CSV table of C-alpha atoms in Angstrom, one decimal:
chain,number,residue,atom,x,y,z
A,1,MET,CA,-30.8,-68.1,-30.0
A,2,ASP,CA,-32.3,-71.6,-30.4
A,3,PRO,CA,-30.9,-73.8,-27.7
A,4,LYS,CA,-30.4,-76.7,-30.1
A,5,LEU,CA,-28.6,-74.4,-32.4
A,6,HIS,CA,-26.5,-73.2,-29.3
A,7,GLN,CA,-25.8,-76.8,-28.8
A,8,THR,CA,-24.8,-77.6,-32.4
A,9,ILE,CA,-22.3,-74.8,-32.4
A,10,LEU,CA,-20.8,-75.8,-29.0
A,11,LEU,CA,-20.2,-79.5,-30.0
A,12,SER,CA,-18.9,-78.9,-33.2
A,13,SER,CA,-16.2,-76.6,-32.0
A,14,PHE,CA,-13.8,-79.7,-31.3
A,15,LYS,CA,-13.0,-80.2,-35.0
A,16,PRO,CA,-9.3,-80.0,-35.9
A,17,MET,CA,-8.2,-76.8,-37.6
A,18,PRO,CA,-6.0,-76.4,-40.6
A,19,PHE,CA,-4.2,-73.1,-40.3
A,20,ILE,CA,-2.0,-70.9,-42.6
A,21,LEU,CA,-0.6,-67.7,-41.3
A,22,ILE,CA,0.6,-64.4,-42.6
A,23,ALA,CA,2.6,-63.0,-39.9
A,24,VAL,CA,2.8,-59.4,-39.3
A,25,PHE,CA,4.2,-57.1,-36.7
A,26,LEU,CA,2.8,-53.5,-36.6
A,27,LEU,CA,2.2,-52.9,-32.9
A,28,SER,CA,3.4,-49.6,-31.6
A,29,THR,CA,1.6,-48.4,-28.8
A,30,PRO,CA,2.6,-49.4,-25.2
A,31,SER,CA,-0.5,-51.4,-24.7
A,32,ALA,CA,-0.5,-53.1,-28.0
A,33,SER,CA,3.2,-54.0,-27.8
A,34,GLN,CA,2.3,-56.2,-24.7
A,35,LEU,CA,0.1,-58.4,-27.0
A,36,SER,CA,1.6,-61.6,-28.1
A,37,SER,CA,0.8,-64.2,-30.8
A,38,ASP,CA,1.5,-67.0,-28.1
A,39,PHE,CA,-0.2,-65.4,-25.3
A,40,TYR,CA,-2.3,-68.4,-24.4
A,41,LEU,CA,0.2,-71.0,-25.3
A,42,PHE,CA,0.3,-72.5,-22.0
A,43,SER,CA,-3.1,-70.8,-20.4
A,44,CYS,CA,-5.2,-72.0,-23.2
A,45,PRO,CA,-3.5,-73.5,-26.1
A,46,ASN,CA,-6.4,-74.5,-28.1
A,47,VAL,CA,-8.2,-71.0,-28.2
A,48,GLU,CA,-7.6,-70.3,-31.7
A,49,ARG,CA,-9.0,-73.9,-32.9
A,50,LEU,CA,-12.0,-73.4,-30.6
A,51,VAL,CA,-13.1,-70.0,-31.7
A,52,ARG,CA,-12.4,-70.7,-35.4
A,53,ASN,CA,-14.5,-74.0,-35.1
A,54,THR,CA,-17.5,-72.1,-33.5
A,55,VAL,CA,-17.3,-69.4,-36.3
A,56,GLU,CA,-17.3,-72.0,-38.8
A,57,SER,CA,-20.3,-74.0,-37.4
A,58,ALA,CA,-22.4,-70.8,-37.0
A,59,SER,CA,-21.3,-69.7,-40.6
A,60,ALA,CA,-22.5,-73.0,-42.1
A,61,LEU,CA,-25.8,-72.6,-40.5
A,62,ASP,CA,-26.3,-69.0,-41.2
A,63,ALA,CA,-24.1,-67.4,-44.2
A,64,THR,CA,-24.5,-63.9,-43.0
A,65,ILE,CA,-22.6,-64.4,-39.8
A,66,PRO,CA,-19.1,-63.6,-41.4
A,67,GLY,CA,-20.1,-60.2,-42.4
A,68,LYS,CA,-21.7,-59.5,-38.9
A,69,LEU,CA,-18.7,-60.4,-37.1
A,70,LEU,CA,-16.4,-58.4,-39.0
A,71,ARG,CA,-18.8,-55.4,-38.7
A,72,LEU,CA,-19.1,-56.2,-35.1
A,73,LEU,CA,-15.1,-55.8,-34.5
A,74,PHE,CA,-15.4,-52.3,-36.5
A,75,HIS,CA,-17.9,-51.2,-34.3
A,76,ASP,CA,-16.0,-52.2,-31.2
A,77,CYS,CA,-12.8,-51.0,-32.0
A,78,LEU,CA,-13.5,-47.7,-33.2
A,79,VAL,CA,-15.5,-46.4,-30.0
A,80,GLU,CA,-13.6,-47.6,-26.8
A,81,GLY,CA,-10.8,-49.5,-28.5
A,82,CYS,CA,-11.0,-53.3,-29.2
A,83,ASP,CA,-12.2,-54.2,-25.6
A,84,ALA,CA,-15.4,-55.9,-26.3
A,85,SER,CA,-17.5,-52.9,-24.8
A,86,VAL,CA,-19.8,-53.3,-27.8
A,87,LEU,CA,-20.8,-56.6,-26.4
A,88,ILE,CA,-22.2,-55.3,-23.2
A,89,GLN,CA,-25.9,-55.3,-22.9
A,90,GLY,CA,-28.1,-52.9,-20.9
A,91,LYS,CA,-29.7,-49.1,-21.0
A,92,GLY,CA,-27.2,-46.7,-22.2
A,93,THR,CA,-24.4,-48.9,-23.5
A,94,GLU,CA,-22.8,-49.0,-26.9
A,95,ARG,CA,-25.0,-51.6,-28.1
A,96,SER,CA,-28.0,-50.0,-27.2
A,97,ASP,CA,-27.2,-46.8,-29.5
A,98,PRO,CA,-29.2,-46.7,-32.7
A,99,ALA,CA,-26.1,-46.8,-34.8
A,100,ASN,CA,-25.6,-50.2,-33.3
A,101,LYS,CA,-29.2,-51.9,-33.4
A,102,SER,CA,-28.8,-53.6,-36.8
A,103,LEU,CA,-25.4,-55.5,-35.2
A,104,GLY,CA,-25.5,-59.2,-35.2
A,105,GLY,CA,-23.4,-62.3,-34.5
A,106,PHE,CA,-23.3,-61.7,-30.7
A,107,TYR,CA,-24.2,-65.1,-29.9
A,108,VAL,CA,-21.4,-66.5,-31.8
A,109,VAL,CA,-18.8,-64.7,-29.6
A,110,ASP,CA,-21.0,-65.9,-26.5
A,111,SER,CA,-20.9,-69.4,-27.7
A,112,ALA,CA,-17.1,-69.4,-27.8
A,113,LYS,CA,-16.9,-67.9,-24.6
A,114,GLU,CA,-19.2,-70.1,-22.9
A,115,LEU,CA,-17.0,-73.0,-24.1
A,116,LEU,CA,-13.7,-71.3,-23.4
A,117,GLU,CA,-14.9,-70.9,-19.8
A,118,LEU,CA,-15.5,-74.5,-19.3
A,119,LEU,CA,-12.0,-75.4,-20.7
A,120,CYS,CA,-9.9,-72.4,-19.6
A,121,PRO,CA,-12.0,-70.5,-16.8
A,122,GLY,CA,-11.1,-66.9,-16.4
A,123,THR,CA,-8.5,-67.0,-19.0
A,124,VAL,CA,-9.6,-65.6,-22.4
A,125,SER,CA,-11.0,-62.2,-22.8
A,126,CYS,CA,-14.2,-61.5,-25.0
A,127,ALA,CA,-12.0,-58.8,-26.7
A,128,ASP,CA,-9.5,-61.5,-28.0
A,129,ILE,CA,-12.5,-63.7,-29.0
A,130,LEU,CA,-14.1,-61.1,-31.1
A,131,VAL,CA,-10.7,-60.2,-33.0
A,132,LEU,CA,-10.3,-64.0,-33.5
A,133,ALA,CA,-13.8,-64.6,-34.6
A,134,ALA,CA,-13.6,-61.7,-37.2
A,135,ARG,CA,-10.3,-62.7,-38.5
A,136,ASP,CA,-11.6,-66.3,-39.1
A,137,ALA,CA,-14.7,-64.8,-40.6
A,138,VAL,CA,-12.4,-63.4,-43.2
A,139,GLU,CA,-10.4,-66.7,-43.9
A,140,LEU,CA,-13.7,-68.8,-44.1
A,141,THR,CA,-15.1,-66.5,-46.9
A,142,GLY,CA,-12.0,-66.9,-49.0
A,143,GLY,CA,-9.7,-64.1,-47.5
A,144,PRO,CA,-6.2,-64.4,-46.1
A,145,SER,CA,-5.1,-66.0,-42.9
A,146,VAL,CA,-3.7,-63.4,-40.6
A,147,GLU,CA,-1.7,-64.1,-37.5
A,148,VAL,CA,-3.1,-61.6,-34.7
A,149,PRO,CA,-1.4,-60.9,-31.5
A,150,LEU,CA,-3.5,-61.7,-28.3
A,151,GLY,CA,-3.7,-60.5,-24.7
A,152,ARG,CA,-6.5,-57.9,-24.8
A,153,ARG,CA,-8.6,-57.4,-21.7
A,154,ASP,CA,-12.2,-56.5,-21.5
A,155,GLY,CA,-13.2,-52.9,-21.0
A,156,LEU,CA,-15.4,-51.9,-18.0
A,157,VAL,CA,-16.9,-48.8,-19.7
A,158,SER,CA,-19.7,-49.0,-22.6
A,159,SER,CA,-21.7,-45.7,-23.1
A,160,ALA,CA,-23.9,-45.0,-26.0
A,161,SER,CA,-22.9,-41.4,-25.8
A,162,ASP,CA,-19.4,-42.4,-27.0
A,163,VAL,CA,-20.6,-44.2,-30.3
A,164,ARG,CA,-21.4,-41.1,-32.4
A,165,PRO,CA,-18.4,-39.1,-31.8
A,166,ASN,CA,-16.2,-41.9,-33.0
A,167,MET,CA,-18.1,-44.2,-35.5
A,168,VAL,CA,-17.7,-43.5,-39.0
A,169,ASP,CA,-21.1,-42.8,-40.8
A,170,THR,CA,-22.1,-44.1,-44.5
A,171,GLY,CA,-22.6,-40.3,-45.5
A,172,PHE,CA,-19.1,-39.3,-44.6
A,173,SER,CA,-16.8,-37.6,-47.1
A,174,VAL,CA,-13.2,-38.8,-47.5
A,175,ASP,CA,-12.1,-36.1,-45.1
A,176,GLU,CA,-14.6,-37.1,-42.4
A,177,LEU,CA,-13.6,-40.7,-42.8
A,178,ALA,CA,-9.8,-39.8,-42.7
A,179,GLN,CA,-10.4,-37.8,-39.4
A,180,ARG,CA,-12.0,-40.7,-37.9
A,181,PHE,CA,-9.3,-43.2,-38.7
A,182,THR,CA,-6.4,-40.9,-38.0
A,183,SER,CA,-7.8,-40.2,-34.6
A,184,LYS,CA,-7.3,-44.1,-34.0
A,185,GLY,CA,-3.9,-44.4,-35.3
A,186,LEU,CA,-5.0,-45.4,-38.7
A,187,SER,CA,-3.7,-44.1,-42.0
A,188,MET,CA,-5.4,-42.9,-45.3
A,189,ASP,CA,-4.3,-46.3,-46.8
A,190,ASP,CA,-5.7,-48.1,-43.6
A,191,LEU,CA,-9.0,-46.4,-44.7
A,192,VAL,CA,-9.1,-47.7,-48.1
A,193,VAL,CA,-8.0,-51.2,-47.3
A,194,LEU,CA,-10.3,-51.6,-44.4
A,195,SER,CA,-13.3,-50.3,-46.3
A,196,GLY,CA,-12.7,-53.6,-48.3
A,197,ALA,CA,-14.5,-55.3,-45.6
A,198,HIS,CA,-17.7,-54.2,-47.6
A,199,THR,CA,-17.0,-57.1,-50.0
A,200,VAL,CA,-19.0,-59.2,-47.7
A,201,GLY,CA,-22.0,-58.3,-45.6
A,202,SER,CA,-25.2,-56.3,-46.4
A,203,SER,CA,-26.9,-53.0,-45.4
A,204,HIS,CA,-30.3,-51.8,-44.8
A,205,CYS,CA,-31.7,-49.5,-47.3
A,206,ASP,CA,-31.6,-46.4,-45.0
A,207,ALA,CA,-27.8,-46.7,-44.9
A,208,PHE,CA,-27.8,-45.3,-48.6
A,209,SER,CA,-31.4,-43.6,-48.9
A,210,GLU,CA,-29.8,-40.1,-49.3
A,211,ARG,CA,-28.7,-41.2,-52.8
A,212,PHE,CA,-32.4,-41.4,-53.9
A,213,ARG,CA,-35.5,-39.3,-53.5
A,214,ARG,CA,-38.9,-40.2,-53.7
A,215,SER,CA,-40.9,-39.0,-56.9
A,216,SER,CA,-44.4,-37.7,-57.0
A,217,ASN,CA,-45.8,-41.2,-58.1
A,218,GLY,CA,-43.9,-42.8,-55.1
A,219,THR,CA,-40.9,-44.4,-57.1
A,220,MET,CA,-37.4,-43.9,-55.7
A,221,VAL,CA,-35.2,-41.9,-58.2
A,222,PRO,CA,-31.5,-41.8,-57.9
A,223,VAL,CA,-30.0,-38.4,-57.1
A,224,ASP,CA,-26.5,-39.4,-57.0
A,225,ALA,CA,-24.9,-39.2,-60.5
A,226,SER,CA,-22.0,-41.1,-59.4
A,227,LEU,CA,-23.9,-44.4,-59.3
A,228,GLU,CA,-23.9,-46.3,-62.5
A,229,LYS,CA,-27.4,-46.1,-64.0
A,230,GLY,CA,-28.2,-49.8,-64.0
A,231,TYR,CA,-27.1,-50.3,-60.5
A,232,ALA,CA,-29.0,-47.5,-59.5
A,233,ARG,CA,-32.3,-48.8,-60.9
A,234,GLN,CA,-31.6,-52.3,-59.3
A,235,LEU,CA,-31.4,-50.5,-55.8
A,236,ALA,CA,-34.2,-48.5,-56.4
A,237,GLU,CA,-36.4,-51.5,-57.1
A,238,ILE,CA,-35.2,-53.4,-54.1
A,239,CYS,CA,-35.4,-50.3,-51.8
A,240,ARG,CA,-38.8,-49.2,-53.3
A,241,ALA,CA,-41.2,-47.0,-51.7
A,242,GLY,CA,-43.0,-48.9,-48.8
A,243,ALA,CA,-40.3,-51.5,-48.7
A,244,SER,CA,-39.9,-53.0,-45.1
A,245,ALA,CA,-37.5,-51.4,-42.8
A,246,ALA,CA,-35.8,-54.8,-42.8
A,247,THR,CA,-34.7,-55.0,-46.3
A,248,THR,CA,-31.2,-55.3,-46.8
A,249,VAL,CA,-29.0,-55.3,-50.0
A,250,ASP,CA,-25.7,-57.1,-50.5
A,251,ASN,CA,-22.6,-54.8,-50.1
A,252,ASP,CA,-21.2,-56.4,-53.0
A,253,PRO,CA,-23.6,-57.4,-55.9
A,254,SER,CA,-21.1,-59.8,-57.7
A,255,THR,CA,-19.7,-61.9,-55.3
A,256,PRO,CA,-21.5,-61.4,-51.9
A,257,ALA,CA,-20.4,-64.3,-50.0
A,258,LEU,CA,-16.6,-64.2,-50.8
A,259,PHE,CA,-14.0,-62.1,-49.3
A,260,ASP,CA,-12.1,-60.8,-52.4
A,261,ASN,CA,-11.3,-57.6,-54.2
A,262,GLN,CA,-14.6,-57.5,-56.2
A,263,TYR,CA,-15.6,-54.7,-53.7
A,264,TYR,CA,-12.8,-52.5,-55.5
A,265,VAL,CA,-13.7,-53.8,-58.9
A,266,ASN,CA,-17.3,-52.4,-58.2
A,267,LEU,CA,-16.1,-49.0,-57.1
A,268,VAL,CA,-14.2,-48.5,-60.2
A,269,ALA,CA,-17.4,-49.5,-62.1
A,270,ASN,CA,-19.5,-46.8,-59.9
A,271,ARG,CA,-21.2,-49.8,-58.3
A,272,GLY,CA,-20.5,-48.8,-54.7
A,273,LEU,CA,-23.4,-49.3,-52.4
A,274,LEU,CA,-22.8,-46.6,-49.6
A,275,HIS,CA,-21.7,-43.0,-50.2
A,276,SER,CA,-18.8,-43.5,-48.1
A,277,ASP,CA,-17.7,-46.4,-50.4
A,278,SER,CA,-18.0,-44.2,-53.7
A,279,VAL,CA,-16.1,-41.4,-52.4
A,280,LEU,CA,-12.9,-43.6,-52.2
A,281,VAL,CA,-13.0,-43.7,-56.1
A,282,THR,CA,-13.8,-40.0,-56.7
A,283,ASP,CA,-11.3,-38.6,-54.2
A,284,ALA,CA,-7.8,-38.3,-56.0
A,285,ARG,CA,-6.1,-39.2,-52.6
A,286,THR,CA,-7.5,-42.6,-52.7
A,287,ARG,CA,-8.3,-43.5,-56.1
A,288,SER,CA,-5.1,-44.9,-56.9
A,289,THR,CA,-5.3,-47.5,-54.1
A,290,VAL,CA,-8.7,-48.5,-55.1
A,291,GLU,CA,-7.6,-49.0,-58.7
A,292,ALA,CA,-4.6,-51.0,-57.7
A,293,PHE,CA,-6.6,-53.3,-55.3
A,294,SER,CA,-9.2,-53.6,-58.2
A,295,GLU,CA,-6.4,-55.2,-60.4
A,296,SER,CA,-4.6,-57.2,-57.8
A,297,GLN,CA,-6.3,-59.3,-55.1
A,298,ASP,CA,-2.9,-60.4,-53.8
A,299,ALA,CA,-2.1,-56.8,-53.1
A,300,PHE,CA,-5.2,-56.4,-51.2
A,301,PHE,CA,-4.7,-59.4,-49.1
A,302,VAL,CA,-1.4,-58.6,-48.1
A,303,SER,CA,-2.4,-54.9,-47.2
A,304,TRP,CA,-5.4,-56.3,-45.3
A,305,ALA,CA,-3.4,-58.5,-43.2
A,306,GLU,CA,-1.3,-55.4,-42.1
A,307,SER,CA,-4.3,-53.2,-41.6
A,308,PHE,CA,-6.5,-55.7,-39.9
A,309,VAL,CA,-3.7,-56.1,-37.1
A,310,LYS,CA,-3.4,-52.2,-36.8
A,311,LEU,CA,-7.3,-52.1,-36.5
A,312,SER,CA,-7.2,-54.9,-33.7
A,313,ALA,CA,-4.7,-53.0,-31.7
A,314,VAL,CA,-6.6,-49.8,-31.6
A,315,GLY,CA,-7.2,-48.8,-28.0
A,316,VAL,CA,-6.5,-52.1,-26.5
A,317,LYS,CA,-6.5,-52.8,-22.6
A,318,THR,CA,-3.8,-55.1,-21.3
A,319,GLY,CA,-1.8,-55.8,-18.0
A,320,GLU,CA,-3.9,-54.7,-15.2
A,321,GLU,CA,-6.2,-52.7,-17.3
A,322,GLY,CA,-10.0,-53.8,-17.7
A,323,GLU,CA,-10.9,-57.5,-16.5
A,324,ILE,CA,-11.4,-60.9,-18.0
A,325,ARG,CA,-15.3,-61.0,-18.3
A,326,SER,CA,-16.9,-64.3,-17.3
A,327,SER,CA,-20.1,-63.3,-19.5
A,328,CYS,CA,-19.4,-61.2,-22.7
A,329,SER,CA,-22.6,-59.4,-22.2
A,330,SER,CA,-21.9,-57.9,-18.8
A,331,VAL,CA,-19.0,-56.6,-16.7
A,332,ASN,CA,-18.0,-58.9,-13.8
A,333,GLY,CA,-19.9,-58.4,-10.5
């Protein structure tokens, strides 16, 4: 990252922070029950303000940051649990797996950590910073404020071989998605709710390439009949044959910079970008929830607060487990 940009983020992180909270208490596992919303009340009382201001500053300079931070948290929690293992650099780590090559936003977490190490050395985990950063990314783009319990510790293990058996794939069916979610203690409703994260962010063309085929004249032709025809044509044009591998498409074609319920409106209109999005409206087990959220943003936001807290408690390390890293990109020592 540009050193000047890094300095800008650090210096601007001292701004005051207005905060509205939705309190939720859904922690059931032994480790998760040790988390607390006032965990840093005495050891680092300004942690939430500092993380939020870091995220806000970074997002002001790069509008893609909120979507990247939210995706980063998902890729962390669904593998080794919410323990910041995805942040560790090095050969054979989760971060090195091809499924994680397109992840971004790492420098925002690193910037917040660097600041917190100056003010509260050896106190705040990278795992907590990532959860807070993702939480704040939602609110900064128009979503609900969520009170998240803190006290996670950083994991000591990060292995690329753990990614594929745990991570969801964009080509999954509802059954496959549900299996991955239930294995983490998340329900079918959580699946539909948390898929709403796709109301922000973007995807590379290869994430939905199975929905098209290349014709004899080189054009891309839709093969997935569940895609609305006009939307399919737009996607085929953007991701035409010969398009750069770096080409991306907004997950939500209508309000890509806002965290709202438009994702569900799009699904009902057969304008879901990924196969794993579209199956939520074609499967009877999930369709009614999709339709309900498409009609009520308030209902989606209330459910989001609950499901986000459940996600952020998956596989957490607490107490004497793990460590508090000095640098988010490597274990101590």
